[in-house]
PDB file of C-alpha atoms in Angstrom:
ATOM      1  CA  LEU A 382     125.651 -44.143  87.903  1.00 89.00           C
ATOM      2  CA  TYR A 383     122.580 -43.272  89.935  1.00 90.00           C
ATOM      3  CA  ASP A 384     120.304 -40.515  88.644  1.00 89.00           C
ATOM      4  CA  ASP A 385     119.067 -39.301  92.039  1.00 89.00           C
ATOM      5  CA  LEU A 386     118.078 -40.402  95.545  1.00 90.00           C
ATOM      6  CA  TYR A 387     115.021 -42.327  94.379  1.00 89.00           C
ATOM      7  CA  ASP A 388     116.979 -44.152  91.661  1.00 88.00           C
ATOM      8  CA  CYS A 389     119.559 -45.349  94.208  1.00 89.00           C
ATOM      9  CA  VAL A 390     116.978 -46.401  96.802  1.00 88.00           C
ATOM     10  CA  HIS A 391     114.892 -48.168  94.154  1.00 84.00           C
ATOM     11  CA  ARG A 392     117.728 -50.051  92.482  1.00 86.00           C
ATOM     12  CA  ALA A 393     119.714 -50.944  95.620  1.00 88.00           C
ATOM     13  CA  GLY A 394     116.681 -51.815  97.766  1.00 86.00           C
ATOM     14  CA  LEU A 395     117.820 -49.584 100.637  1.00 88.00           C
ATOM     15  CA  SER A 396     115.969 -49.321 103.933  1.00 89.00           C
ATOM     16  CA  LEU A 397     115.248 -45.975 105.584  1.00 91.00           C
ATOM     17  CA  ASP A 398     118.062 -46.434 108.136  1.00 91.00           C
ATOM     18  CA  GLN A 399     120.593 -47.276 105.431  1.00 92.00           C
ATOM     19  CA  THR A 400     119.510 -44.315 103.323  1.00 93.00           C
ATOM     20  CA  VAL A 401     119.754 -41.898 106.271  1.00 92.00           C
ATOM     21  CA  LEU A 402     123.310 -43.054 107.028  1.00 93.00           C
ATOM     22  CA  LEU A 403     124.367 -42.613 103.394  1.00 93.00           C
ATOM     23  CA  ILE A 404     122.858 -39.127 103.320  1.00 93.00           C
ATOM     24  CA  ARG A 405     124.609 -38.103 106.542  1.00 92.00           C
ATOM     25  CA  VAL A 406     128.043 -39.175 105.209  1.00 90.00           C
ATOM     26  CA  ASN A 407     127.358 -37.113 102.062  1.00 90.00           C
ATOM     27  CA  ALA A 408     127.049 -40.072  99.688  1.00 91.00           C
ATOM     28  CA  PHE A 409     124.358 -38.172  97.753  1.00 92.00           C
ATOM     29  CA  LYS A 410     126.391 -35.021  97.225  1.00 91.00           C
ATOM     30  CA  PHE A 411     126.071 -35.621  93.464  1.00 92.00           C
ATOM     31  CA  THR A 412     122.382 -34.674  93.613  1.00 91.00           C
ATOM     32  CA  ASN A 413     123.315 -31.051  94.510  1.00 90.00           C
ATOM     33  CA  LYS A 414     120.665 -31.091  97.242  1.00 89.00           C
ATOM     34  CA  SER A 415     121.235 -30.304 100.917  1.00 87.00           C
ATOM     35  CA  LYS A 416     121.310 -33.098 103.465  1.00 89.00           C
ATOM     36  CA  LYS A 417     118.177 -31.807 105.154  1.00 87.00           C
ATOM     37  CA  GLU A 418     116.221 -31.805 101.904  1.00 87.00           C
ATOM     38  CA  LEU A 419     117.448 -35.320 101.131  1.00 89.00           C
ATOM     39  CA  LEU A 420     116.491 -36.529 104.619  1.00 90.00           C
ATOM     40  CA  TRP A 421     112.962 -35.182 104.190  1.00 87.00           C
ATOM     41  CA  ASN A 422     112.704 -36.855 100.785  1.00 88.00           C
ATOM     42  CA  ALA A 423     113.986 -40.137 102.227  1.00 90.00           C
ATOM     43  CA  HIS A 424     111.287 -40.121 104.910  1.00 88.00           C
ATOM     44  CA  PHE A 425     108.597 -39.281 102.356  1.00 86.00           C
ATOM     45  CA  LEU A 426     109.854 -42.145 100.229  1.00 85.00           C
ATOM     46  CA  LEU A 427     110.547 -44.855 102.802  1.00 85.00           C
ATOM     47  CA  ASN A 428     108.730 -44.000 106.027  1.00 77.00           C
ATOM     48  CA  LYS A 429     107.329 -47.259 107.470  1.00 64.00           C
ATOM     49  CA  ALA A 430     108.088 -49.058 104.196  1.00 58.00           C
ATOM     50  CA  PRO A 431     109.683 -52.502 104.659  1.00 60.00           C
ATOM     51  CA  LYS A 432     112.970 -53.170 102.898  1.00 57.00           C
ATOM     52  CA  LYS A 433     112.433 -54.845  99.523  1.00 60.00           C
ATOM     53  CA  GLU A 434     114.729 -57.030  97.489  1.00 62.00           C
ATOM     54  CA  ALA A 435     116.105 -55.068  94.535  1.00 58.00           C
ATOM     55  CA  LEU A 436     114.548 -56.676  91.440  1.00 61.00           C
ATOM     56  CA  PRO A 437     114.296 -55.346  87.867  1.00 64.00           C
ATOM     57  CA  GLU A 438     110.868 -53.957  86.969  1.00 63.00           C
ATOM     58  CA  LEU A 439     109.164 -53.405  83.636  1.00 61.00           C
ATOM     59  CA  PHE A 440     108.041 -49.880  84.539  1.00 64.00           C
ATOM     60  CA  GLN A 441     109.516 -47.415  87.011  1.00 64.00           C
ATOM     61  CA  VAL A 442     106.999 -45.050  88.552  1.00 62.00           C
ATOM     62  CA  LYS A 443     108.585 -42.235  90.524  1.00 68.00           C
ATOM     63  CA  PRO A 444     106.933 -41.180  93.806  1.00 67.00           C
ATOM     64  CA  LYS A 445     105.169 -37.893  94.336  1.00 67.00           C
ATOM     65  CA  SER A 446     107.526 -34.951  94.896  1.00 68.00           C
ATOM     66  CA  TYR A 447     106.980 -32.270  97.542  1.00 65.00           C
ATOM     67  CA  ASP A 448     107.915 -28.608  97.652  1.00 72.00           C
ATOM     68  CA  LEU A 449     109.992 -27.980 100.761  1.00 67.00           C
ATOM     69  CA  PRO A 450     110.766 -24.627 102.379  1.00 70.00           C
ATOM     70  CA  GLN A 451     114.319 -23.266 102.378  1.00 71.00           C
ATOM     71  CA  LEU A 452     116.261 -25.365 104.892  1.00 69.00           C
ATOM     72  CA  LYS A 453     119.319 -23.937 106.664  1.00 73.00           C
ATOM     73  CA  GLN A 454     122.557 -25.908 106.512  1.00 74.00           C
ATOM     74  CA  ASP A 455     125.508 -24.922 108.705  1.00 77.00           C
ATOM     75  CA  LYS A 456     128.937 -25.437 107.111  1.00 82.00           C
ATOM     76  CA  HIS A 457     130.167 -27.359 110.184  1.00 87.00           C
ATOM     77  CA  GLU A 458     127.355 -29.929 110.247  1.00 88.00           C
ATOM     78  CA  ASP A 459     129.138 -32.214 107.781  1.00 88.00           C
ATOM     79  CA  THR A 460     132.264 -32.315 109.955  1.00 89.00           C
ATOM     80  CA  PHE A 461     130.316 -33.263 113.089  1.00 90.00           C
ATOM     81  CA  ASP A 462     128.407 -35.931 111.118  1.00 90.00           C
ATOM     82  CA  GLU A 463     131.688 -37.424 109.898  1.00 89.00           C
ATOM     83  CA  ILE A 464     133.211 -37.528 113.385  1.00 89.00           C
ATOM     84  CA  GLU A 465     130.067 -39.181 114.780  1.00 89.00           C
ATOM     85  CA  LEU A 466     129.628 -41.773 112.018  1.00 90.00           C
ATOM     86  CA  LEU A 467     133.161 -42.420 110.739  1.00 89.00           C
ATOM     87  CA  GLY A 468     135.194 -41.604 113.839  1.00 87.00           C
ATOM     88  CA  PHE A 469     137.212 -38.917 112.043  1.00 87.00           C
ATOM     89  CA  PRO A 470     136.524 -35.851 109.872  1.00 88.00           C
ATOM     90  CA  LEU A 471     137.094 -35.784 106.104  1.00 87.00           C
ATOM     91  CA  GLN A 472     138.007 -32.110 106.303  1.00 87.00           C
ATOM     92  CA  SER A 473     140.135 -30.061 108.672  1.00 90.00           C
ATOM     93  CA  PRO A 474     138.920 -30.377 112.276  1.00 92.00           C
ATOM     94  CA  PHE A 475     140.719 -27.108 113.088  1.00 92.00           C
ATOM     95  CA  THR A 476     137.746 -25.186 111.677  1.00 90.00           C
ATOM     96  CA  LEU A 477     135.755 -26.440 114.680  1.00 92.00           C
ATOM     97  CA  LEU A 478     137.925 -24.720 117.278  1.00 93.00           C
ATOM     98  CA  ARG A 479     136.062 -22.286 119.500  1.00 92.00           C
ATOM     99  CA  LYS A 480     139.205 -20.206 119.952  1.00 89.00           C
ATOM    100  CA  GLN A 481     141.428 -19.598 116.937  1.00 85.00           C
ATOM    101  CA  TYR A 482     145.121 -19.141 117.732  1.00 82.00           C
ATOM    102  CA  PRO A 483     147.770 -17.261 115.733  1.00 78.00           C
ATOM    103  CA  THR A 484     150.082 -19.301 113.536  1.00 75.00           C
ATOM    104  CA  MET A 485     152.048 -21.839 115.582  1.00 85.00           C
ATOM    105  CA  ILE A 486     154.973 -24.164 114.977  1.00 91.00           C
ATOM    106  CA  LYS A 487     154.050 -26.947 112.553  1.00 93.00           C
ATOM    107  CA  SER A 488     155.626 -30.285 111.699  1.00 94.00           C
ATOM    108  CA  LYS A 489     157.731 -28.771 108.902  1.00 94.00           C
ATOM    109  CA  ASP A 490     159.245 -26.261 111.391  1.00 94.00           C
ATOM    110  CA  LEU A 491     160.439 -28.756 114.023  1.00 95.00           C
ATOM    111  CA  SER A 492     163.888 -29.338 112.507  1.00 94.00           C
ATOM    112  CA  LYS A 493     164.560 -25.582 112.785  1.00 94.00           C
ATOM    113  CA  ASN A 494     163.766 -25.579 116.502  1.00 95.00           C
ATOM    114  CA  ILE A 495     165.888 -28.409 117.927  1.00 95.00           C
ATOM    115  CA  ASN A 496     166.267 -28.154 121.745  1.00 96.00           C
ATOM    116  CA  LYS A 497     163.861 -25.196 121.854  1.00 95.00           C
ATOM    117  CA  ILE A 498     160.612 -24.918 123.829  1.00 95.00           C
ATOM    118  CA  ILE A 499     157.764 -24.499 121.347  1.00 95.00           C
ATOM    119  CA  TYR A 500     153.967 -24.387 121.202  1.00 95.00           C
ATOM    120  CA  THR A 501     152.037 -26.314 118.586  1.00 95.00           C
ATOM    121  CA  MET A 502     148.544 -27.707 117.992  1.00 95.00           C
ATOM    122  CA  GLY A 503     147.635 -31.179 116.853  1.00 95.00           C
ATOM    123  CA  TYR A 504     144.567 -33.316 116.174  1.00 96.00           C
ATOM    124  CA  LEU A 505     144.990 -36.523 118.174  1.00 96.00           C
ATOM    125  CA  ILE A 506     145.290 -39.653 116.012  1.00 94.00           C
ATOM    126  CA  SER A 507     146.557 -42.311 118.418  1.00 94.00           C
ATOM    127  CA  VAL A 508     148.125 -42.883 121.832  1.00 95.00           C
ATOM    128  CA  LYS A 509     150.490 -45.708 122.750  1.00 95.00           C
ATOM    129  CA  ASN A 510     150.518 -46.567 126.448  1.00 94.00           C
ATOM    130  CA  THR A 511     153.631 -48.168 127.891  1.00 93.00           C
ATOM    131  CA  LYS A 512     155.476 -48.512 131.221  1.00 91.00           C
ATOM    132  CA  THR A 513     158.968 -47.698 132.414  1.00 90.00           C
ATOM    133  CA  LYS A 514     161.222 -50.126 134.302  1.00 90.00           C
ATOM    134  CA  LYS A 515     159.701 -48.721 137.490  1.00 89.00           C
ATOM    135  CA  LYS A 516     156.195 -49.579 136.171  1.00 91.00           C
ATOM    136  CA  ASP A 517     155.265 -45.912 135.743  1.00 92.00           C
ATOM    137  CA  HIS A 518     152.915 -45.080 132.861  1.00 93.00           C
ATOM    138  CA  MET A 519     154.151 -43.018 129.939  1.00 95.00           C
ATOM    139  CA  TYR A 520     152.738 -42.341 126.481  1.00 95.00           C
ATOM    140  CA  PHE A 521     153.694 -41.805 122.879  1.00 96.00           C
ATOM    141  CA  GLY A 522     151.267 -39.631 120.929  1.00 96.00           C
ATOM    142  CA  THR A 523     150.641 -39.099 117.231  1.00 97.00           C
ATOM    143  CA  PHE A 524     148.939 -35.924 116.013  1.00 97.00           C
ATOM    144  CA  LEU A 525     148.141 -34.135 112.757  1.00 95.00           C
ATOM    145  CA  ASP A 526     148.980 -30.436 112.431  1.00 94.00           C
ATOM    146  CA  GLN A 527     146.969 -27.803 110.517  1.00 91.00           C
ATOM    147  CA  ASP A 528     148.644 -28.866 107.250  1.00 92.00           C
ATOM    148  CA  GLY A 529     147.790 -32.551 107.748  1.00 92.00           C
ATOM    149  CA  HIS A 530     151.366 -33.588 108.612  1.00 95.00           C
ATOM    150  CA  PHE A 531     152.318 -35.879 111.482  1.00 96.00           C
ATOM    151  CA  ILE A 532     153.686 -34.737 114.840  1.00 96.00           C
ATOM    152  CA  ASP A 533     155.026 -37.327 117.289  1.00 97.00           C
ATOM    153  CA  THR A 534     155.184 -36.703 121.016  1.00 97.00           C
ATOM    154  CA  VAL A 535     156.601 -38.431 124.076  1.00 97.00           C
ATOM    155  CA  HIS A 536     154.978 -38.010 127.500  1.00 97.00           C
ATOM    156  CA  PHE A 537     157.258 -39.079 130.351  1.00 96.00           C
ATOM    157  CA  PRO A 538     155.653 -40.317 133.631  1.00 95.00           C
ATOM    158  CA  PRO A 539     155.480 -36.999 135.585  1.00 95.00           C
ATOM    159  CA  ILE A 540     153.899 -35.197 132.589  1.00 95.00           C
ATOM    160  CA  ALA A 541     151.660 -38.164 131.711  1.00 94.00           C
ATOM    161  CA  LYS A 542     150.265 -38.083 135.248  1.00 94.00           C
ATOM    162  CA  LYS A 543     149.863 -34.307 135.454  1.00 95.00           C
ATOM    163  CA  TYR A 544     148.499 -33.784 131.936  1.00 95.00           C
ATOM    164  CA  PRO A 545     146.477 -36.877 130.901  1.00 94.00           C
ATOM    165  CA  PHE A 546     144.737 -37.234 127.558  1.00 94.00           C
ATOM    166  CA  THR A 547     141.052 -36.344 127.829  1.00 91.00           C
ATOM    167  CA  GLY A 548     139.664 -37.865 124.629  1.00 90.00           C
ATOM    168  CA  LYS A 549     139.895 -37.254 120.912  1.00 90.00           C
ATOM    169  CA  GLY A 550     140.191 -33.714 119.675  1.00 93.00           C
ATOM    170  CA  ILE A 551     142.709 -30.930 119.136  1.00 95.00           C
ATOM    171  CA  TYR A 552     145.381 -30.356 121.753  1.00 96.00           C
ATOM    172  CA  LEU A 553     147.506 -27.310 122.505  1.00 96.00           C
ATOM    173  CA  ILE A 554     150.993 -28.741 123.101  1.00 96.00           C
ATOM    174  CA  LYS A 555     153.949 -27.176 124.881  1.00 96.00           C
ATOM    175  CA  GLY A 556     157.193 -29.093 124.599  1.00 96.00           C
ATOM    176  CA  LYS A 557     160.869 -29.356 123.787  1.00 96.00           C
ATOM    177  CA  VAL A 558     161.868 -30.411 120.279  1.00 96.00           C
ATOM    178  CA  THR A 559     164.363 -33.288 120.268  1.00 96.00           C
ATOM    179  CA  GLU A 560     166.040 -35.053 117.367  1.00 94.00           C
ATOM    180  CA  GLU A 561     167.328 -38.589 117.037  1.00 91.00           C
ATOM    181  CA  PHE A 562     168.456 -40.243 113.794  1.00 89.00           C
ATOM    182  CA  ASP A 563     167.210 -37.177 111.868  1.00 88.00           C
ATOM    183  CA  PHE A 564     163.701 -37.674 113.312  1.00 92.00           C
ATOM    184  CA  CYS A 565     162.064 -34.905 115.355  1.00 95.00           C
ATOM    185  CA  THR A 566     159.914 -35.571 118.401  1.00 96.00           C
ATOM    186  CA  ILE A 567     158.317 -33.231 120.922  1.00 97.00           C
ATOM    187  CA  GLU A 568     159.073 -34.004 124.553  1.00 97.00           C
ATOM    188  CA  VAL A 569     155.822 -32.757 126.070  1.00 97.00           C
ATOM    189  CA  LEU A 570     155.838 -30.359 129.002  1.00 97.00           C
ATOM    190  CA  ALA A 571     152.078 -29.646 129.032  1.00 97.00           C
ATOM    191  CA  ILE A 572     148.992 -30.379 126.913  1.00 96.00           C
ATOM    192  CA  ARG A 573     145.410 -29.135 126.929  1.00 95.00           C
ATOM    193  CA  ARG A 574     142.470 -30.274 124.823  1.00 96.00           C
ATOM    194  CA  GLU A 575     140.846 -27.276 123.150  1.00 95.00           C
ATOM    195  CA  ALA A 576     137.083 -26.728 123.080  1.00 94.00           C
ATOM    196  CA  PHE A 577     135.065 -27.142 119.885  1.00 93.00           C
ATOM    197  CA  ILE A 578     132.233 -24.856 118.865  1.00 91.00           C
ATOM    198  CA  ASP A 579     128.709 -25.949 119.784  1.00 90.00           C
ATOM    199  CA  ASP A 580     127.408 -28.676 117.507  1.00 87.00           C
ATOM    200  CA  PRO A 581     125.056 -26.770 115.141  1.00 85.00           C
ATOM    201  CA  ARG A 582     122.889 -29.870 114.717  1.00 81.00           C
ATOM    202  CA  TYR A 583     121.707 -29.548 118.314  1.00 82.00           C
ATOM    203  CA  VAL A 584     121.887 -25.813 118.979  1.00 75.00           C
ATOM    204  CA  ASP A 585     118.546 -24.267 119.902  1.00 67.00           C
ATOM    205  CA  GLU A 586     118.087 -21.248 117.625  1.00 61.00           C
ATOM    206  CA  HIS A 587     115.060 -19.948 119.504  1.00 56.00           C
ATOM    207  CA  PRO A 588     115.807 -17.045 121.886  1.00 55.00           C
ATOM    208  CA  LYS A 589     115.570 -17.843 125.575  1.00 59.00           C
ATOM    209  CA  ILE A 590     112.690 -16.341 127.503  1.00 56.00           C
ATOM    210  CA  LYS A 591     113.843 -14.009 130.254  1.00 59.00           C
ATOM    211  CA  LYS A 592     112.130 -14.390 133.608  1.00 55.00           C
TER     212      LYS A 592
END
């Protein structure tokens, strides 16, 4: 086990870039220090220092420590870091929604709503693109609901053309629940990607000057 940030950097021979990436994906959560404090410490420790081969040493001299001011950490910063670096969040992406909706139909409720028009929300996982016999594009979508359960959708050509996917994120889905071989699917009638809150890592906290 590593004792702290310095112990890991020293023993593993990490470069500054490698250390920054590990900090941003919360690999140093065990230190009980905020990411911003760890990033400052990493730059104090490794700024402009070339990467060294990790070799055992007779004595281990720790670097000088610095007293840092209280650094603000927004609760959503970790989620945005994970999406940027890993391609997906390790916690619920639904906390990032700018507009919170009342409780909607979830995956577990689909079997109770066969042949009904429902509204649901899902975090897009994957899209399969295929063509009909007439060479028209259609899609099959896979989403996760608020409970982390899968929702499968089918987007026939007219809907696929009118309501295209616009990137990864959370979609509001309107559709008809169908069942085949005891498996529920949503035949999509309309979809819309919902807006996320502003990324707190890049929000300017200073008030704007009025002209």
